[in-house]
Short mmCIF file of C-alpha atoms in Angstrom, two decimals:
data_model
loop_
_atom_site.label_atom_id
_atom_site.label_comp_id
_atom_site.label_asym_id
_atom_site.label_seq_id
_atom_site.Cartn_x
_atom_site.Cartn_y
_atom_site.Cartn_z
CA MET A 1 92.55 106.83 71.11
CA GLY A 2 92.75 103.63 69.11
CA LEU A 3 90.34 100.95 67.99
CA ILE A 4 91.37 97.39 68.73
CA LYS A 5 89.72 94.00 68.26
CA ASP A 6 89.42 91.23 70.80
CA ARG A 7 89.88 87.59 69.79
CA HIS A 8 86.20 87.38 68.83
CA GLY A 9 86.45 90.34 66.45
CA THR A 10 84.57 92.83 68.63
CA TYR A 11 85.92 96.38 68.53
CA TYR A 12 87.15 98.13 71.67
CA ALA A 13 88.12 101.74 72.19
CA GLN A 14 91.41 102.16 74.00
CA ARG A 15 93.28 105.22 75.20
CA LYS A 16 96.63 105.49 76.95
CA VAL A 17 96.43 107.42 80.22
CA PRO A 18 99.19 110.00 80.67
CA GLU A 19 101.66 108.73 83.26
CA ARG A 20 101.08 111.63 85.63
CA LEU A 21 97.34 110.81 85.74
CA GLN A 22 97.50 107.02 86.01
CA GLU A 23 97.21 106.84 89.80
CA ALA A 24 94.49 109.50 89.91
CA VAL A 25 92.48 107.72 87.19
CA ALA A 26 92.68 104.47 89.18
CA ARG A 27 91.15 106.30 92.15
CA VAL A 28 88.44 107.90 89.99
CA LEU A 29 87.47 104.46 88.66
CA ASN A 30 87.74 102.81 92.10
CA SER A 31 90.13 100.35 90.52
CA GLU A 32 91.90 97.67 92.54
CA LYS A 33 95.04 98.54 90.59
CA PRO A 34 97.41 101.20 91.94
CA LYS A 35 97.63 102.67 88.41
CA GLN A 36 95.31 102.72 85.39
CA VAL A 37 97.57 102.65 82.33
CA TYR A 38 94.80 102.35 79.73
CA LEU A 39 91.14 103.26 79.45
CA LYS A 40 89.33 100.56 77.53
CA LYS A 41 85.69 99.91 76.67
CA SER A 42 83.83 97.56 74.33
CA LEU A 43 82.01 99.20 71.43
CA GLY A 44 79.67 96.22 71.07
CA THR A 45 80.14 95.74 67.35
CA LYS A 46 82.32 93.93 64.82
CA VAL A 47 81.61 96.51 62.10
CA LEU A 48 84.27 99.21 61.75
CA LYS A 49 81.86 101.93 60.62
CA GLU A 50 79.59 101.32 63.61
CA ALA A 51 82.60 101.19 65.91
CA ASN A 52 83.78 104.61 64.75
CA VAL A 53 80.37 106.10 65.51
CA ALA A 54 80.17 104.50 68.95
CA ALA A 55 83.73 105.53 69.71
CA THR A 56 82.82 109.22 69.77
CA HIS A 57 80.62 108.67 72.82
CA VAL A 58 83.24 106.51 74.51
CA LEU A 59 85.84 109.19 73.87
CA ALA A 60 83.63 111.67 75.71
CA ASP A 61 83.48 109.28 78.67
CA PHE A 62 87.25 108.90 78.61
CA ASN A 63 87.67 112.69 78.57
CA ARG A 64 85.37 113.06 81.58
CA THR A 65 87.39 110.45 83.47
CA LEU A 66 90.65 112.23 82.67
CA ALA A 67 89.14 115.58 83.66
CA SER A 68 88.07 114.11 87.00
CA ALA A 69 91.60 112.81 87.50
CA GLU A 70 93.01 116.27 86.73
CA THR A 71 90.66 117.78 89.32
CA LEU A 72 91.71 115.17 91.85
CA LEU A 73 95.36 116.04 91.33
CA LYS A 74 94.64 119.75 91.77
CA GLU A 75 92.73 119.03 94.97
CA ARG A 76 95.46 116.74 96.24
CA PRO A 77 98.88 117.83 94.98
CA VAL A 78 101.53 115.12 95.00
CA ILE A 79 103.68 115.23 98.14
CA SER A 80 106.99 113.48 98.66
CA SER A 81 107.33 113.41 102.45
CA LEU A 82 105.44 112.71 105.65
CA THR A 83 106.41 113.58 109.20
CA ASP A 84 107.19 110.88 111.76
CA ALA A 85 104.01 111.87 113.59
CA GLN A 86 101.89 111.39 110.45
CA ILE A 87 103.37 107.96 109.77
CA LYS A 88 102.84 106.87 113.37
CA ARG A 89 99.25 108.10 113.38
CA MET A 90 98.39 106.38 110.10
CA ALA A 91 99.89 103.09 111.28
CA GLU A 92 97.87 103.36 114.50
CA VAL A 93 94.68 103.93 112.53
CA TYR A 94 95.42 100.89 110.37
CA TYR A 95 96.10 98.74 113.45
CA ALA A 96 92.86 99.86 115.11
CA SER A 97 90.87 99.19 111.95
CA LEU A 98 91.98 95.54 111.82
CA LEU A 99 90.98 94.98 115.44
CA ALA A 100 87.66 96.74 114.86
CA VAL A 101 86.84 94.55 111.85
CA ASP A 102 87.66 91.42 113.83
CA GLU A 103 85.39 92.46 116.67
CA GLN A 104 82.58 93.52 114.33
CA GLU A 105 82.68 90.11 112.63
CA ARG A 106 82.61 88.35 116.00
CA GLN A 107 79.46 90.21 116.97
CA GLU A 108 77.66 90.34 113.63
CA GLY A 109 79.13 87.51 111.57
CA THR A 110 81.19 87.67 108.38
CA GLY A 111 78.20 87.80 106.05
CA SER A 112 79.08 84.50 104.37
CA GLU A 113 76.79 82.24 106.40
CA PRO A 114 73.53 83.22 104.61
CA ILE A 115 75.20 82.37 101.29
CA PHE A 116 76.40 79.00 102.59
CA GLN A 117 72.96 78.16 103.95
CA SER A 118 71.26 79.29 100.73
CA VAL A 119 73.50 77.07 98.59
CA ALA A 120 72.91 74.14 100.94
CA ALA A 121 69.16 74.68 100.72
CA GLN A 122 69.25 74.80 96.91
CA LEU A 123 71.28 71.58 96.72
CA THR A 124 68.90 69.86 99.11
CA ALA A 125 65.86 71.04 97.14
CA ALA A 126 67.45 69.75 93.93
CA GLY A 127 68.11 66.35 95.53
CA ILE A 128 71.86 66.72 95.21
CA ALA A 129 73.80 64.95 97.94
CA PHE A 130 76.64 66.85 99.61
CA ASN A 131 78.81 66.50 102.67
CA THR A 132 79.65 69.25 105.12
CA PRO A 133 80.90 69.09 108.71
CA PHE A 134 78.92 72.23 109.51
CA LYS A 135 75.35 72.66 110.67
CA VAL A 136 72.83 73.19 107.88
CA GLY A 137 69.33 74.56 108.14
CA GLU A 138 69.47 77.70 110.24
CA LEU A 139 71.39 80.88 110.79
CA PRO A 140 72.84 81.86 114.17
CA GLU A 141 70.68 84.39 115.99
CA ALA A 142 73.76 86.51 116.58
CA GLY A 143 77.50 86.38 116.07
CA LEU A 144 79.44 83.72 114.20
CA SER A 145 78.45 80.24 113.11
CA ASP A 146 80.82 77.33 113.77
CA ARG A 147 81.71 77.39 110.09
CA GLU A 148 82.60 81.09 110.18
CA VAL A 149 84.75 80.60 113.27
CA PHE A 150 86.61 77.76 111.58
CA LYS A 151 87.09 79.73 108.37
CA ARG A 152 88.37 82.77 110.27
CA GLU A 153 90.89 80.66 112.17
CA HIS A 154 92.08 79.06 108.95
CA ALA A 155 92.49 82.48 107.32
CA LEU A 156 94.39 83.86 110.31
CA ALA A 157 96.69 80.83 110.31
CA GLU A 158 97.66 81.78 106.75
CA ASP A 159 97.58 85.58 107.03
CA LEU A 160 99.89 85.93 110.03
CA PRO A 161 102.85 83.91 108.63
CA ASP A 162 102.45 85.69 105.28
CA ALA A 163 102.54 89.10 106.96
CA MET A 164 105.53 88.15 109.11
CA LEU A 165 107.43 86.94 106.06
CA ALA A 166 106.61 90.15 104.18
CA LEU A 167 107.85 92.20 107.15
CA ALA A 168 111.08 90.20 107.30
CA LYS A 169 111.61 90.83 103.58
CA GLY A 170 110.52 94.46 103.71
CA ASP A 171 107.87 93.69 101.08
CA ILE A 172 105.43 96.58 101.45
CA THR A 173 103.41 95.39 98.45
CA HIS A 174 101.79 93.03 100.96
CA VAL A 175 99.85 96.01 102.34
CA ARG A 176 99.54 98.02 99.13
CA PHE A 177 95.75 98.26 99.21
CA GLY A 178 95.80 99.13 102.90
CA LEU A 179 98.25 101.93 102.12
CA GLU A 180 96.05 103.32 99.38
CA GLU A 181 92.99 103.23 101.62
CA LEU A 182 94.90 105.04 104.37
CA LEU A 183 96.14 107.74 102.02
CA GLU A 184 92.59 108.15 100.74
CA GLU A 185 91.25 108.41 104.28
CA PHE A 186 93.85 111.03 105.21
CA GLN A 187 93.33 112.85 101.89
CA LEU A 188 96.98 112.57 100.93
CA ASN A 189 98.51 112.03 97.50
CA LEU A 190 101.91 110.62 98.46
CA ASP A 191 104.48 109.88 95.76
CA PRO A 192 104.80 106.05 95.76
CA LYS A 193 108.44 106.39 94.75
CA SER A 194 109.30 108.54 97.75
CA GLN A 195 111.20 107.42 100.85
CA SER A 196 108.21 108.43 102.99
CA TYR A 197 105.97 106.02 101.07
CA ARG A 198 108.34 103.18 101.90
CA ARG A 199 108.59 104.24 105.54
CA LEU A 200 104.81 104.40 105.77
CA GLY A 201 104.58 100.99 104.13
CA MET A 202 106.96 99.45 106.67
CA ALA A 203 105.08 101.05 109.57
CA VAL A 204 101.76 99.75 108.25
CA LEU A 205 103.24 96.30 107.63
CA ALA A 206 104.54 96.18 111.21
CA ALA A 207 101.11 97.30 112.44
CA ARG A 208 99.50 94.47 110.48
CA VAL A 209 101.75 91.86 112.09
CA LYS A 210 101.09 93.31 115.54
CA ALA A 211 97.33 93.40 114.96
CA LEU A 212 97.18 89.81 113.70
CA LYS A 213 99.20 88.60 116.68
CA ASP A 214 96.92 90.45 119.08
CA ILE A 215 93.86 89.05 117.32
CA ALA A 216 95.30 85.54 117.59
CA ARG A 217 95.90 85.99 121.34
CA LYS A 218 92.40 87.34 121.86
CA ARG A 219 90.78 84.48 119.98
CA SER A 220 92.88 81.96 121.93
CA PHE A 221 91.68 83.47 125.19
CA LEU A 222 88.05 83.36 124.06
CA ARG A 223 88.39 79.72 122.96
CA THR A 224 89.90 78.77 126.32
CA TYR A 225 87.09 80.58 128.10
CA ALA A 226 84.48 78.79 125.98
CA VAL A 227 86.04 75.38 126.64
CA GLU A 228 86.11 76.01 130.38
CA ARG A 229 82.40 76.82 130.22
CA GLY A 230 81.75 73.73 128.15
CA ASP A 231 80.29 75.53 125.15
CA GLY A 232 83.25 75.49 122.80
CA MET A 233 82.97 75.46 119.04
CA ARG A 234 82.70 72.14 117.23
CA CYS A 235 85.25 72.14 114.43
CA PRO A 236 85.51 69.57 111.64
CA PRO A 237 88.22 66.92 112.05
#
């Protein structure tokens, strides 16, 4: 473990994670990174003597994290191959999860509308003028607001081409977090350098493209149905 200073002179404790534990430590810490190369924590002082005292407690925390990573590796030994059936099943689960999330949002909303309405209310209360093409003042009783529908369509219009391009390039990093979540769900510790990891990545990437296309078709059908009934969404120009 070493002591380092940030640009403000505050001491930090830092420890290099052994390579074999880097992926496991990332999972222990619920990190968004696939690997945790360093453990780092502020010691809250610019005085070296105080930093050395505080570092002993931080070192104990680091040791506990590494011990948890060791336990995780023992519970889930690294494997280098998956069967075709496993890869197919995991890709199917990923595909189904995307459709399920889309349907859940359609029924319950994305969760962003209360935030939007709260900000609008605060601006209004403060006398700050603002322009928005969306309705302000109330939340939908159920489902999506016009703003949420518009935002979802905009996101899909970007996500689908990006996923298709990644599939054409064989860029499985596009679904890296989805892969890690799948492996966690199936309790598998697959070597990311293995051929099976790449095959799984390509299967999941293809499933993502398929799911987004199916979601786009479903939304198009629902929009057409709404227009025919005369209650279609009002989108901004």
